[in-house]
Short mmCIF file of C-alpha atoms in Angstrom, two decimals:
data_model
loop_
_atom_site.label_atom_id
_atom_site.label_comp_id
_atom_site.label_asym_id
_atom_site.label_seq_id
_atom_site.Cartn_x
_atom_site.Cartn_y
_atom_site.Cartn_z
CA UNK A 275 -25.93 225.51 126.43
CA UNK A 276 -25.99 223.73 129.81
CA UNK A 277 -26.82 220.01 129.77
CA UNK A 278 -29.80 219.03 131.89
CA UNK A 279 -27.62 216.89 134.17
CA UNK A 280 -23.85 216.89 134.32
CA UNK A 281 -22.49 213.66 135.83
CA UNK A 282 -19.08 212.96 137.27
CA UNK A 283 -18.78 209.18 136.88
CA UNK A 284 -15.92 208.82 139.34
CA UNK A 285 -17.64 210.44 142.30
CA UNK A 286 -21.22 209.97 141.07
CA UNK A 287 -21.96 213.66 141.55
CA UNK A 288 -24.50 215.62 139.56
CA UNK A 289 -25.11 219.31 139.04
CA UNK A 290 -28.69 219.87 137.95
CA UNK A 291 -30.11 222.59 135.76
CA UNK A 292 -32.62 223.61 138.44
CA UNK A 293 -29.85 224.45 140.88
CA UNK A 294 -27.85 226.31 138.23
CA UNK A 295 -30.89 228.42 137.37
CA UNK A 296 -31.75 229.00 141.03
CA UNK A 297 -28.24 230.31 141.68
CA UNK A 298 -28.61 232.72 138.77
CA UNK A 299 -32.01 233.92 140.01
CA UNK A 300 -31.16 234.22 143.72
CA UNK A 301 -27.52 235.35 143.60
CA UNK A 302 -27.42 237.13 140.26
CA UNK A 303 -24.45 235.06 139.08
CA UNK A 304 -24.06 232.49 136.31
CA UNK A 305 -21.96 229.37 136.68
CA UNK A 306 -19.36 229.19 133.91
CA UNK A 307 -17.45 226.11 135.07
CA UNK A 308 -17.42 223.59 137.89
CA UNK A 309 -15.56 220.59 139.19
CA UNK A 310 -16.63 218.02 141.77
CA UNK A 311 -14.79 217.88 145.08
CA UNK A 312 -14.66 214.45 146.63
CA UNK A 313 -16.96 214.18 149.62
CA UNK A 314 -18.15 211.10 151.49
CA UNK A 315 -21.79 212.04 150.84
CA UNK A 316 -21.22 213.65 147.45
CA UNK A 317 -22.79 216.85 146.18
CA UNK A 318 -19.82 219.19 146.67
CA UNK A 319 -18.50 221.35 143.82
CA UNK A 320 -16.09 224.17 143.26
CA UNK A 321 -17.82 226.58 140.90
CA UNK A 322 -16.57 229.55 138.92
CA UNK A 323 -19.08 232.24 137.97
CA UNK A 324 -19.29 234.99 135.39
CA UNK A 325 -17.70 237.53 137.76
CA UNK A 326 -14.55 235.35 137.80
CA UNK A 327 -15.17 234.53 141.46
CA UNK A 328 -15.09 230.99 142.83
CA UNK A 329 -17.30 229.42 145.50
CA UNK A 330 -17.96 226.07 147.08
CA UNK A 331 -21.43 224.69 146.29
CA UNK A 332 -22.86 222.03 148.61
CA UNK A 333 -26.01 220.10 147.72
CA UNK A 334 -27.94 218.01 150.25
CA UNK A 335 -30.19 215.45 148.59
CA UNK A 336 -33.64 214.95 150.12
CA UNK A 337 -32.79 216.19 153.63
CA UNK A 338 -34.99 215.01 156.49
CA UNK A 339 -36.33 217.31 159.20
CA UNK A 340 -33.33 216.82 161.48
CA UNK A 341 -30.89 217.65 158.67
CA UNK A 342 -32.83 220.83 157.88
CA UNK A 343 -32.63 221.93 161.53
CA UNK A 344 -28.95 221.05 161.63
CA UNK A 345 -28.28 223.19 158.55
CA UNK A 346 -29.89 226.11 160.34
CA UNK A 347 -27.65 225.38 163.32
CA UNK A 348 -24.58 225.41 161.06
CA UNK A 349 -25.47 228.90 159.84
CA UNK A 350 -25.97 230.11 163.41
CA UNK A 351 -22.70 228.47 164.44
CA UNK A 352 -20.69 230.39 161.84
CA UNK A 353 -22.09 233.63 163.23
CA UNK A 354 -21.16 232.57 166.77
CA UNK A 355 -17.59 231.83 165.69
CA UNK A 356 -17.29 235.26 164.09
CA UNK A 357 -18.48 236.90 167.30
CA UNK A 358 -16.55 234.81 169.84
CA UNK A 359 -13.47 233.20 168.29
CA UNK A 360 -10.22 234.84 167.20
CA UNK A 361 -8.04 231.71 167.13
CA UNK A 362 -9.52 230.24 163.94
CA UNK A 363 -12.17 230.90 161.31
CA UNK A 364 -14.88 228.69 159.89
CA UNK A 365 -16.86 228.50 156.68
CA UNK A 366 -18.73 231.56 155.41
CA UNK A 367 -22.22 231.17 153.96
CA UNK A 368 -22.95 233.45 151.00
CA UNK A 369 -26.27 235.25 151.32
CA UNK A 370 -28.57 235.65 148.33
CA UNK A 371 -30.29 238.90 147.35
CA UNK A 372 -32.87 238.30 150.11
CA UNK A 373 -30.16 237.64 152.74
CA UNK A 374 -30.93 233.92 152.87
CA UNK A 375 -28.11 231.38 153.26
CA UNK A 376 -30.01 228.16 152.51
CA UNK A 377 -31.78 227.46 149.23
CA UNK A 378 -34.33 224.86 148.13
CA UNK A 379 -34.52 223.27 144.68
CA UNK A 380 -37.24 220.64 144.34
CA UNK A 381 -36.48 218.14 147.15
CA UNK A 382 -32.88 219.24 147.59
CA UNK A 383 -31.21 221.96 149.65
CA UNK A 384 -28.05 223.79 148.64
CA UNK A 385 -25.87 226.67 149.69
CA UNK A 386 -22.80 228.59 148.58
CA UNK A 387 -19.67 228.99 150.69
CA UNK A 388 -16.72 231.32 150.40
CA UNK A 389 -13.71 229.48 148.98
CA UNK A 390 -10.77 229.28 151.40
CA UNK A 391 -7.17 228.21 150.99
CA UNK A 392 -6.73 224.64 152.23
CA UNK A 393 -3.35 223.58 153.64
CA UNK A 394 -3.47 219.96 154.76
CA UNK A 395 -0.80 218.39 156.95
CA UNK A 396 -1.35 214.71 157.52
CA UNK A 397 1.81 214.55 159.66
CA UNK A 398 1.94 217.88 161.52
CA UNK A 399 4.95 218.73 163.68
CA UNK A 400 4.69 218.26 167.46
CA UNK A 401 4.25 222.02 167.83
CA UNK A 402 1.43 221.99 165.26
CA UNK A 403 -0.20 219.06 167.03
CA UNK A 404 -0.14 221.00 170.29
CA UNK A 405 -1.62 223.99 168.47
CA UNK A 406 -4.51 221.81 167.31
CA UNK A 407 -5.09 220.99 170.98
CA UNK A 408 -5.17 224.70 171.83
CA UNK A 409 -7.66 225.39 169.05
CA UNK A 410 -9.95 222.57 170.18
CA UNK A 411 -9.81 224.04 173.69
CA UNK A 412 -10.76 227.48 172.36
CA UNK A 413 -13.70 225.93 170.49
CA UNK A 414 -15.00 224.17 173.60
CA UNK A 415 -14.61 227.06 176.02
CA UNK A 416 -15.54 230.08 173.91
CA UNK A 417 -18.68 228.55 172.39
CA UNK A 418 -19.96 227.01 175.62
CA UNK A 419 -23.09 229.19 175.55
CA UNK A 420 -24.05 228.27 171.97
CA UNK A 421 -27.35 226.38 171.99
CA UNK A 422 -29.46 225.28 169.04
CA UNK A 423 -32.30 222.77 168.78
CA UNK A 424 -30.84 221.48 165.52
CA UNK A 425 -27.84 219.95 167.29
CA UNK A 426 -28.10 216.58 169.05
CA UNK A 427 -25.78 214.29 171.02
CA UNK A 428 -22.92 211.98 170.08
CA UNK A 429 -24.42 208.49 170.13
CA UNK A 430 -23.82 208.39 166.34
CA UNK A 431 -20.09 208.47 167.06
CA UNK A 432 -19.59 205.53 169.42
CA UNK A 433 -22.76 203.46 169.95
CA UNK A 434 -23.84 200.66 167.61
CA UNK A 435 -27.21 199.70 166.17
CA UNK A 436 -28.56 196.11 166.50
CA UNK A 437 -27.29 195.01 163.07
CA UNK A 438 -23.90 196.54 163.77
CA UNK A 439 -23.78 194.71 167.10
CA UNK A 440 -24.26 191.44 165.20
CA UNK A 441 -21.39 192.34 162.88
CA UNK A 442 -19.11 192.85 165.87
CA UNK A 443 -20.24 189.50 167.31
CA UNK A 444 -19.18 187.83 164.07
CA UNK A 445 -15.68 189.24 164.41
CA UNK A 446 -14.84 189.09 168.13
CA UNK A 447 -16.04 187.89 171.50
CA UNK A 448 -18.79 190.02 173.04
CA UNK A 449 -16.68 190.82 176.10
CA UNK A 450 -14.09 192.42 173.80
CA UNK A 451 -16.45 195.11 172.51
CA UNK A 452 -19.67 195.35 174.55
CA UNK A 453 -18.23 197.46 177.44
CA UNK A 454 -16.89 200.00 174.97
CA UNK A 455 -19.99 200.54 172.83
CA UNK A 456 -22.33 200.77 175.82
CA UNK A 457 -23.91 204.23 176.30
CA UNK A 458 -21.55 206.70 177.93
CA UNK A 459 -22.66 207.83 181.39
CA UNK A 460 -21.45 211.42 181.52
CA UNK A 461 -22.27 211.89 185.19
CA UNK A 462 -20.50 208.74 186.39
CA UNK A 463 -17.47 209.57 184.24
CA UNK A 464 -17.46 213.19 185.48
CA UNK A 465 -17.79 214.56 181.96
CA UNK A 466 -19.28 217.91 181.05
CA UNK A 467 -21.21 218.28 177.81
CA UNK A 468 -20.39 221.17 175.55
CA UNK A 469 -20.56 221.99 171.86
CA UNK A 470 -18.02 219.94 169.89
CA UNK A 471 -17.13 219.84 166.21
CA UNK A 472 -17.35 216.06 166.17
CA UNK A 473 -14.93 215.37 163.30
CA UNK A 474 -11.83 217.54 163.81
CA UNK A 475 -9.15 215.98 161.58
CA UNK A 476 -6.96 216.75 158.59
CA UNK A 477 -9.78 216.51 156.03
CA UNK A 478 -11.80 219.19 157.86
CA UNK A 479 -9.03 221.49 159.06
CA UNK A 480 -6.56 223.75 157.24
CA UNK A 481 -3.21 224.92 158.63
CA UNK A 482 -3.70 228.24 156.86
CA UNK A 483 -3.39 231.68 158.45
CA UNK A 484 -5.71 231.97 160.26
CA UNK A 485 -6.49 228.25 160.74
CA UNK A 486 -9.70 227.21 159.00
CA UNK A 487 -12.18 224.66 160.41
CA UNK A 488 -14.94 223.43 158.12
CA UNK A 489 -17.41 220.62 157.36
CA UNK A 490 -19.93 221.29 160.11
CA UNK A 491 -22.39 218.44 159.66
CA UNK A 492 -21.06 216.69 162.78
CA UNK A 493 -21.61 219.56 165.23
CA UNK A 494 -22.86 217.86 168.40
CA UNK A 495 -23.25 218.27 172.13
CA UNK A 496 -20.73 215.98 173.77
CA UNK A 497 -17.63 215.89 175.94
CA UNK A 498 -14.15 217.19 175.22
CA UNK A 499 -12.95 213.60 175.69
CA UNK A 500 -15.11 212.50 172.75
CA UNK A 501 -13.76 215.28 170.53
CA UNK A 502 -10.16 214.33 171.24
CA UNK A 503 -10.88 210.61 170.80
CA UNK A 504 -12.43 211.29 167.39
CA UNK A 505 -9.46 213.43 166.36
CA UNK A 506 -6.82 210.82 167.21
CA UNK A 507 -8.75 208.03 165.46
CA UNK A 508 -9.51 209.98 162.27
CA UNK A 509 -6.32 211.91 161.47
CA UNK A 510 -5.54 210.03 158.29
CA UNK A 511 -1.88 209.04 158.12
CA UNK A 512 -0.25 205.78 159.18
CA UNK A 513 3.09 207.56 159.67
CA UNK A 514 1.65 209.70 162.46
CA UNK A 515 2.41 208.23 165.89
CA UNK A 516 -0.99 208.04 167.55
CA UNK A 517 0.61 208.00 171.02
CA UNK A 518 2.69 211.13 170.37
CA UNK A 519 -0.24 212.84 168.65
CA UNK A 520 -2.52 212.07 171.58
CA UNK A 521 0.00 213.37 174.12
CA UNK A 522 0.63 216.55 172.12
CA UNK A 523 -3.10 217.23 171.80
CA UNK A 524 -3.36 216.96 175.60
CA UNK A 525 -0.39 219.30 176.08
CA UNK A 526 -2.07 221.88 173.87
CA UNK A 527 -5.53 221.44 175.36
CA UNK A 528 -4.19 221.65 178.96
CA UNK A 529 -7.50 222.02 180.77
CA UNK A 530 -8.65 218.41 181.27
CA UNK A 531 -9.27 216.57 184.51
CA UNK A 532 -7.81 213.12 185.07
CA UNK A 533 -11.31 211.66 184.78
CA UNK A 534 -11.70 213.27 181.35
CA UNK A 535 -8.30 211.99 180.25
CA UNK A 536 -9.01 208.48 181.52
CA UNK A 537 -12.15 208.10 179.38
CA UNK A 538 -10.51 209.13 176.07
CA UNK A 539 -9.01 205.70 175.23
CA UNK A 540 -12.32 203.94 175.93
CA UNK A 541 -14.19 206.34 173.66
CA UNK A 542 -11.51 206.03 170.97
CA UNK A 543 -11.90 202.24 170.98
CA UNK A 544 -15.69 202.62 170.78
CA UNK A 545 -15.34 204.94 167.79
CA UNK A 546 -13.17 202.39 165.96
CA UNK A 547 -15.64 199.60 166.69
CA UNK A 548 -18.56 201.70 165.47
CA UNK A 549 -16.68 202.68 162.31
CA UNK A 550 -15.76 199.08 161.53
CA UNK A 551 -19.35 197.89 161.97
CA UNK A 552 -20.86 200.80 160.04
CA UNK A 553 -18.47 200.51 157.10
CA UNK A 554 -19.03 196.75 156.94
CA UNK A 555 -22.81 197.15 157.14
CA UNK A 556 -22.90 199.74 154.35
CA UNK A 557 -20.45 197.98 152.04
CA UNK A 558 -18.52 201.26 151.98
CA UNK A 559 -15.86 201.10 149.26
CA UNK A 560 -14.15 204.34 150.27
CA UNK A 561 -13.01 203.30 153.76
CA UNK A 562 -11.04 200.38 155.14
CA UNK A 563 -13.15 198.60 157.75
CA UNK A 564 -10.31 196.32 158.83
CA UNK A 565 -8.09 199.34 159.37
CA UNK A 566 -10.35 200.45 162.20
CA UNK A 567 -10.11 197.01 163.82
CA UNK A 568 -6.32 197.23 163.64
CA UNK A 569 -6.44 200.71 165.18
CA UNK A 570 -8.76 199.46 167.92
CA UNK A 571 -6.22 196.77 168.85
CA UNK A 572 -3.39 199.31 168.78
CA UNK A 573 -5.31 201.65 171.09
CA UNK A 574 -5.93 198.84 173.56
CA UNK A 575 -2.26 197.86 173.55
CA UNK A 576 -1.09 201.46 173.98
CA UNK A 577 -3.50 202.53 176.69
CA UNK A 578 -4.28 199.23 178.39
CA UNK A 579 -8.07 199.90 178.44
#
């Protein structure tokens, strides 16, 4: 007998009977066991079914219209990667008996993904760091024609809302942050917008064979400079030299103008400021707000921006 709601107290994740029954009806499989996978937003499970196969189940609670469109974009993106990319793979949506990838259960959406081997390297070798740069370059150049109305820009990454601006004012002089969090003028900075992953780091990337890129909820239209800035600020290990990592990413990426390179430190600082303000505003217990302020200072000292 399946309990009506199964709760993981540590991660506050629930697997509801309605979703279990919907999976049985739409996919013809019965969940026999499950375990929560930690996720910032929750709702991620590894499930085992009665065919002895395992999948990743992702549940999106009460998605708004933009999130629904973005989910559709994620499905389309995986198809584009299959058709255009040989350097890496991305997540695979499992279709139900009606060939649908996305499912609705009451006010929630959910979907099943193929389970992949995950090999994390929080301190990759210099050669592996350069390879990450090459993969990011392949992403940006081989998916340049991918367009979808469900994907928006990158203001979420580096701009701050009014309340977040106040938080920054409480922690530093305005002149120390305002120029960085101002809207990015792509034309003046000679930046070209393209499709970017938006969160390419060691929690969303596997050094498996072939490499595996996942967690697509940050797909955005932005600049290569923004992608690289996000990568160097979010690769999660204090033992990784950010200067060496940055330089190796550039060696691997190769195809960047000096204007594009020059803007990366500024964007990286903006990302740290935004993260600090957002974490502080939300009372986020999973992330270290002060750590982003320390990283912001380190970036300024390293790159003199």
